[in-house]
Amino acid sequence: MRARKGNAVKTVFVINGPNLNLLGKREPSIYGGKDLEAISKDCLQAGEDLGLMVDFRQSNHEGVLVDWLHEAGEQAAGVVINPAGYGHTSIALHDAIKAIAPLPVIEVHLSNIHAREPFRHHTMTSPAVVGMICGLGPTGYILALRALADRI
Ligand code: DQA
């Protein structure tokens, strides 16, 4: 079933945090060879298949990510977020996700953060989201979009 209310296609934000603009070149043994533009295209296609309009974004700046979560709270039906390094440190992102409740937010990490350095095992954001996917590479974004489509 398509995630539509009446004829209106719902918009979901896919928000990417710091350093993800370097995907493809950045530590490919950990993050893979796909760049963010290719992941964006896959997400837009998945959105089309699911009946969702995907608004895909990336910023290296914590405050911009907070602003986009607030914007999602006004305009979107759900959010997929890879908070990248800020996931491990940012109470502000945790608070922003809580502030836009009950909007469903799903956290994604390309790598398996639990199999990496201890400082990556915890994220500030995970207690605030409906669910988290990690370790499945770019497929995680698509699975998160499917999960959002089921909820909204
Ligand atoms: C990441 C994992 C984080 O620990 C790291 O800081 C990133 C990327 C991932 O997608 O695997 O920048 O979020």
mmCIF file of C-alpha atoms and ligand atoms in Angstrom:
data_model
loop_
_atom_site.group_PDB
_atom_site.id
_atom_site.type_symbol
_atom_site.label_atom_id
_atom_site.label_comp_id
_atom_site.label_asym_id
_atom_site.label_seq_id
_atom_site.Cartn_x
_atom_site.Cartn_y
_atom_site.Cartn_z
ATOM 1 C CA MET A 1 0.000 0.000 0.000
ATOM 2 C CA ARG A 2 1.250 3.469 -0.837
ATOM 3 C CA ALA A 3 1.932 6.048 1.862
ATOM 4 C CA ARG A 4 -0.586 8.581 0.658
ATOM 5 C CA LYS A 5 -3.377 10.436 2.331
ATOM 6 C CA GLY A 6 -5.962 11.243 -0.269
ATOM 7 C CA ASN A 7 -3.941 12.251 -3.321
ATOM 8 C CA ALA A 8 -1.275 14.169 -1.420
ATOM 9 C CA VAL A 9 2.212 12.704 -1.681
ATOM 10 C CA LYS A 10 3.971 13.053 1.649
ATOM 11 C CA THR A 11 7.438 14.529 1.960
ATOM 12 C CA VAL A 12 10.149 12.922 4.045
ATOM 13 C CA PHE A 13 13.504 14.512 4.791
ATOM 14 C CA VAL A 14 16.691 12.453 4.524
ATOM 15 C CA ILE A 15 19.242 14.414 6.542
ATOM 16 C CA ASN A 16 22.970 13.676 6.476
ATOM 17 C CA GLY A 17 25.536 15.005 8.903
ATOM 18 C CA PRO A 18 29.222 15.905 8.803
ATOM 19 C CA ASN A 19 31.756 14.366 6.432
ATOM 20 C CA LEU A 20 29.135 12.370 4.553
ATOM 21 C CA ASN A 21 29.715 14.705 1.577
ATOM 22 C CA LEU A 22 33.045 12.848 1.233
ATOM 23 C CA LEU A 23 31.494 9.395 0.873
ATOM 24 C CA GLY A 24 33.109 7.400 -1.906
ATOM 25 C CA LYS A 25 36.546 8.867 -1.133
ATOM 26 C CA ARG A 26 36.351 8.738 2.658
ATOM 27 C CA GLU A 27 37.625 5.511 4.297
ATOM 28 C CA PRO A 28 36.000 3.306 1.607
ATOM 29 C CA SER A 29 36.922 0.134 3.490
ATOM 30 C CA ILE A 30 34.464 1.292 6.190
ATOM 31 C CA TYR A 31 31.899 3.360 4.306
ATOM 32 C CA GLY A 32 32.039 1.770 0.849
ATOM 33 C CA GLY A 33 32.634 3.251 -2.573
ATOM 34 C CA LYS A 34 29.236 4.814 -3.193
ATOM 35 C CA ASP A 35 29.126 8.594 -3.024
ATOM 36 C CA LEU A 36 26.347 10.653 -1.457
ATOM 37 C CA GLU A 37 24.914 11.646 -4.822
ATOM 38 C CA ALA A 38 24.400 7.968 -5.730
ATOM 39 C CA ILE A 39 22.770 7.332 -2.330
ATOM 40 C CA SER A 40 20.565 10.378 -2.921
ATOM 41 C CA LYS A 41 19.446 9.024 -6.319
ATOM 42 C CA ASP A 42 18.631 5.625 -4.774
ATOM 43 C CA CYS A 43 16.612 7.327 -2.027
ATOM 44 C CA LEU A 44 14.673 9.462 -4.515
ATOM 45 C CA GLN A 45 13.880 6.322 -6.559
ATOM 46 C CA ALA A 46 12.833 4.409 -3.422
ATOM 47 C CA GLY A 47 10.645 7.360 -2.465
ATOM 48 C CA GLU A 48 8.973 7.289 -5.864
ATOM 49 C CA ASP A 49 8.315 3.544 -5.500
ATOM 50 C CA LEU A 50 6.875 4.094 -2.016
ATOM 51 C CA GLY A 51 4.781 7.127 -2.952
ATOM 52 C CA LEU A 52 6.951 9.504 -0.907
ATOM 53 C CA MET A 53 8.656 12.736 -1.951
ATOM 54 C CA VAL A 54 12.238 12.549 -0.654
ATOM 55 C CA ASP A 55 14.032 15.782 0.251
ATOM 56 C CA PHE A 56 17.699 14.714 0.583
ATOM 57 C CA ARG A 57 20.169 17.035 2.371
ATOM 58 C CA GLN A 58 23.662 17.124 3.856
ATOM 59 C CA SER A 59 25.412 19.601 6.138
ATOM 60 C CA ASN A 60 28.644 19.665 8.119
ATOM 61 C CA HIS A 61 27.115 22.094 10.626
ATOM 62 C CA GLU A 62 25.273 20.994 13.748
ATOM 63 C CA GLY A 63 22.996 24.054 13.913
ATOM 64 C CA VAL A 64 21.929 23.583 10.303
ATOM 65 C CA LEU A 65 20.935 19.986 11.121
ATOM 66 C CA VAL A 66 18.897 21.300 14.080
ATOM 67 C CA ASP A 67 17.204 23.874 11.813
ATOM 68 C CA TRP A 68 16.343 21.178 9.262
ATOM 69 C CA LEU A 69 14.801 18.988 11.971
ATOM 70 C CA HIS A 70 12.652 21.960 13.017
ATOM 71 C CA GLU A 71 11.696 22.500 9.361
ATOM 72 C CA ALA A 72 10.795 18.809 9.082
ATOM 73 C CA GLY A 73 8.562 19.260 12.125
ATOM 74 C CA GLU A 74 6.588 21.860 10.135
ATOM 75 C CA GLN A 75 6.687 20.353 6.647
ATOM 76 C CA ALA A 76 7.545 16.657 6.603
ATOM 77 C CA ALA A 77 5.782 13.418 7.442
ATOM 78 C CA GLY A 78 8.964 11.776 8.715
ATOM 79 C CA VAL A 79 12.756 11.925 8.779
ATOM 80 C CA VAL A 80 15.636 9.579 8.071
ATOM 81 C CA ILE A 81 18.817 10.940 9.640
ATOM 82 C CA ASN A 82 22.424 9.849 9.497
ATOM 83 C CA PRO A 83 23.747 12.229 12.140
ATOM 84 C CA ALA A 84 27.292 10.912 11.499
ATOM 85 C CA GLY A 85 29.766 12.067 14.177
ATOM 86 C CA TYR A 86 27.223 14.405 15.802
ATOM 87 C CA GLY A 87 25.103 11.378 16.680
ATOM 88 C CA HIS A 88 27.714 10.482 19.279
ATOM 89 C CA THR A 89 27.979 13.948 20.814
ATOM 90 C CA SER A 90 24.955 16.114 20.175
ATOM 91 C CA ILE A 91 22.405 16.704 22.907
ATOM 92 C CA ALA A 92 21.063 19.464 20.612
ATOM 93 C CA LEU A 93 20.159 16.899 17.939
ATOM 94 C CA HIS A 94 18.577 14.634 20.581
ATOM 95 C CA ASP A 95 16.519 17.603 21.817
ATOM 96 C CA ALA A 96 15.511 18.650 18.286
ATOM 97 C CA ILE A 97 14.240 15.132 17.508
ATOM 98 C CA LYS A 98 12.256 15.155 20.771
ATOM 99 C CA ALA A 99 10.969 18.645 19.992
ATOM 100 C CA ILE A 100 9.351 17.528 16.727
ATOM 101 C CA ALA A 101 7.625 14.477 18.274
ATOM 102 C CA PRO A 102 5.495 12.635 17.327
ATOM 103 C CA LEU A 103 7.111 13.002 13.883
ATOM 104 C CA PRO A 104 8.793 9.635 13.223
ATOM 105 C CA VAL A 105 12.567 9.885 12.930
ATOM 106 C CA ILE A 106 14.730 6.900 11.974
ATOM 107 C CA GLU A 107 18.497 6.921 12.540
ATOM 108 C CA VAL A 108 20.818 5.304 10.008
ATOM 109 C CA HIS A 109 24.547 4.589 10.082
ATOM 110 C CA LEU A 110 26.309 3.012 7.126
ATOM 111 C CA SER A 111 28.814 1.185 9.301
ATOM 112 C CA ASN A 112 28.165 -1.095 12.261
ATOM 113 C CA ILE A 113 28.975 1.422 14.980
ATOM 114 C CA HIS A 114 28.850 -1.329 17.629
ATOM 115 C CA ALA A 115 31.696 -3.226 15.957
ATOM 116 C CA ARG A 116 33.928 -0.134 15.893
ATOM 117 C CA GLU A 117 35.707 2.031 18.483
ATOM 118 C CA PRO A 118 33.975 2.213 21.893
ATOM 119 C CA PHE A 119 33.246 5.950 21.443
ATOM 120 C CA ARG A 120 30.936 5.031 18.552
ATOM 121 C CA HIS A 121 28.890 2.461 20.502
ATOM 122 C CA HIS A 122 26.582 5.063 22.008
ATOM 123 C CA THR A 123 24.567 7.704 20.208
ATOM 124 C CA MET A 124 22.846 10.652 21.874
ATOM 125 C CA THR A 125 20.199 10.497 19.192
ATOM 126 C CA SER A 126 19.139 6.848 19.466
ATOM 127 C CA PRO A 127 16.960 7.287 22.606
ATOM 128 C CA ALA A 128 14.966 9.945 20.745
ATOM 129 C CA VAL A 129 14.287 8.046 17.483
ATOM 130 C CA VAL A 130 11.722 5.366 16.690
ATOM 131 C CA GLY A 131 14.407 2.980 15.453
ATOM 132 C CA MET A 132 17.972 2.688 14.274
ATOM 133 C CA ILE A 133 19.622 0.788 11.416
ATOM 134 C CA CYS A 134 23.383 0.358 11.272
ATOM 135 C CA GLY A 135 25.922 -1.740 9.436
ATOM 136 C CA LEU A 136 23.943 -2.332 6.239
ATOM 137 C CA GLY A 137 25.593 0.377 4.134
ATOM 138 C CA PRO A 138 23.407 2.451 1.791
ATOM 139 C CA THR A 139 20.680 -0.236 1.964
ATOM 140 C CA GLY A 140 19.989 1.086 5.466
ATOM 141 C CA TYR A 141 18.578 4.314 3.981
ATOM 142 C CA ILE A 142 16.176 2.365 1.768
ATOM 143 C CA LEU A 143 15.039 0.148 4.645
ATOM 144 C CA ALA A 144 14.484 3.251 6.773
ATOM 145 C CA LEU A 145 12.347 4.820 4.014
ATOM 146 C CA ARG A 146 10.280 1.622 3.814
ATOM 147 C CA ALA A 147 9.798 1.664 7.581
ATOM 148 C CA LEU A 148 8.721 5.320 7.420
ATOM 149 C CA ALA A 149 6.274 4.578 4.590
ATOM 150 C CA ASP A 150 4.715 1.864 6.763
ATOM 151 C CA ARG A 151 4.224 4.286 9.653
ATOM 152 C CA ILE A 152 2.911 7.402 7.912
HETATM 153 C C1 DQA B 1 28.531 7.032 10.520
HETATM 154 C C2 DQA B 1 29.214 6.436 11.755
HETATM 155 C C3 DQA B 1 29.771 7.531 12.651
HETATM 156 O O1 DQA B 1 30.428 6.942 13.761
HETATM 157 C C4 DQA B 1 30.766 8.382 11.901
HETATM 158 O O2 DQA B 1 31.194 9.465 12.715
HETATM 159 C C5 DQA B 1 30.261 8.855 10.594
HETATM 160 C C6 DQA B 1 29.463 7.966 9.765
HETATM 161 C C7 DQA B 1 28.064 5.924 9.540
HETATM 162 O O3 DQA B 1 27.245 6.233 8.681
HETATM 163 O O4 DQA B 1 28.534 4.789 9.642
HETATM 164 O O5 DQA B 1 30.600 9.951 10.140
HETATM 165 O O6 DQA B 1 27.374 7.749 10.919
#
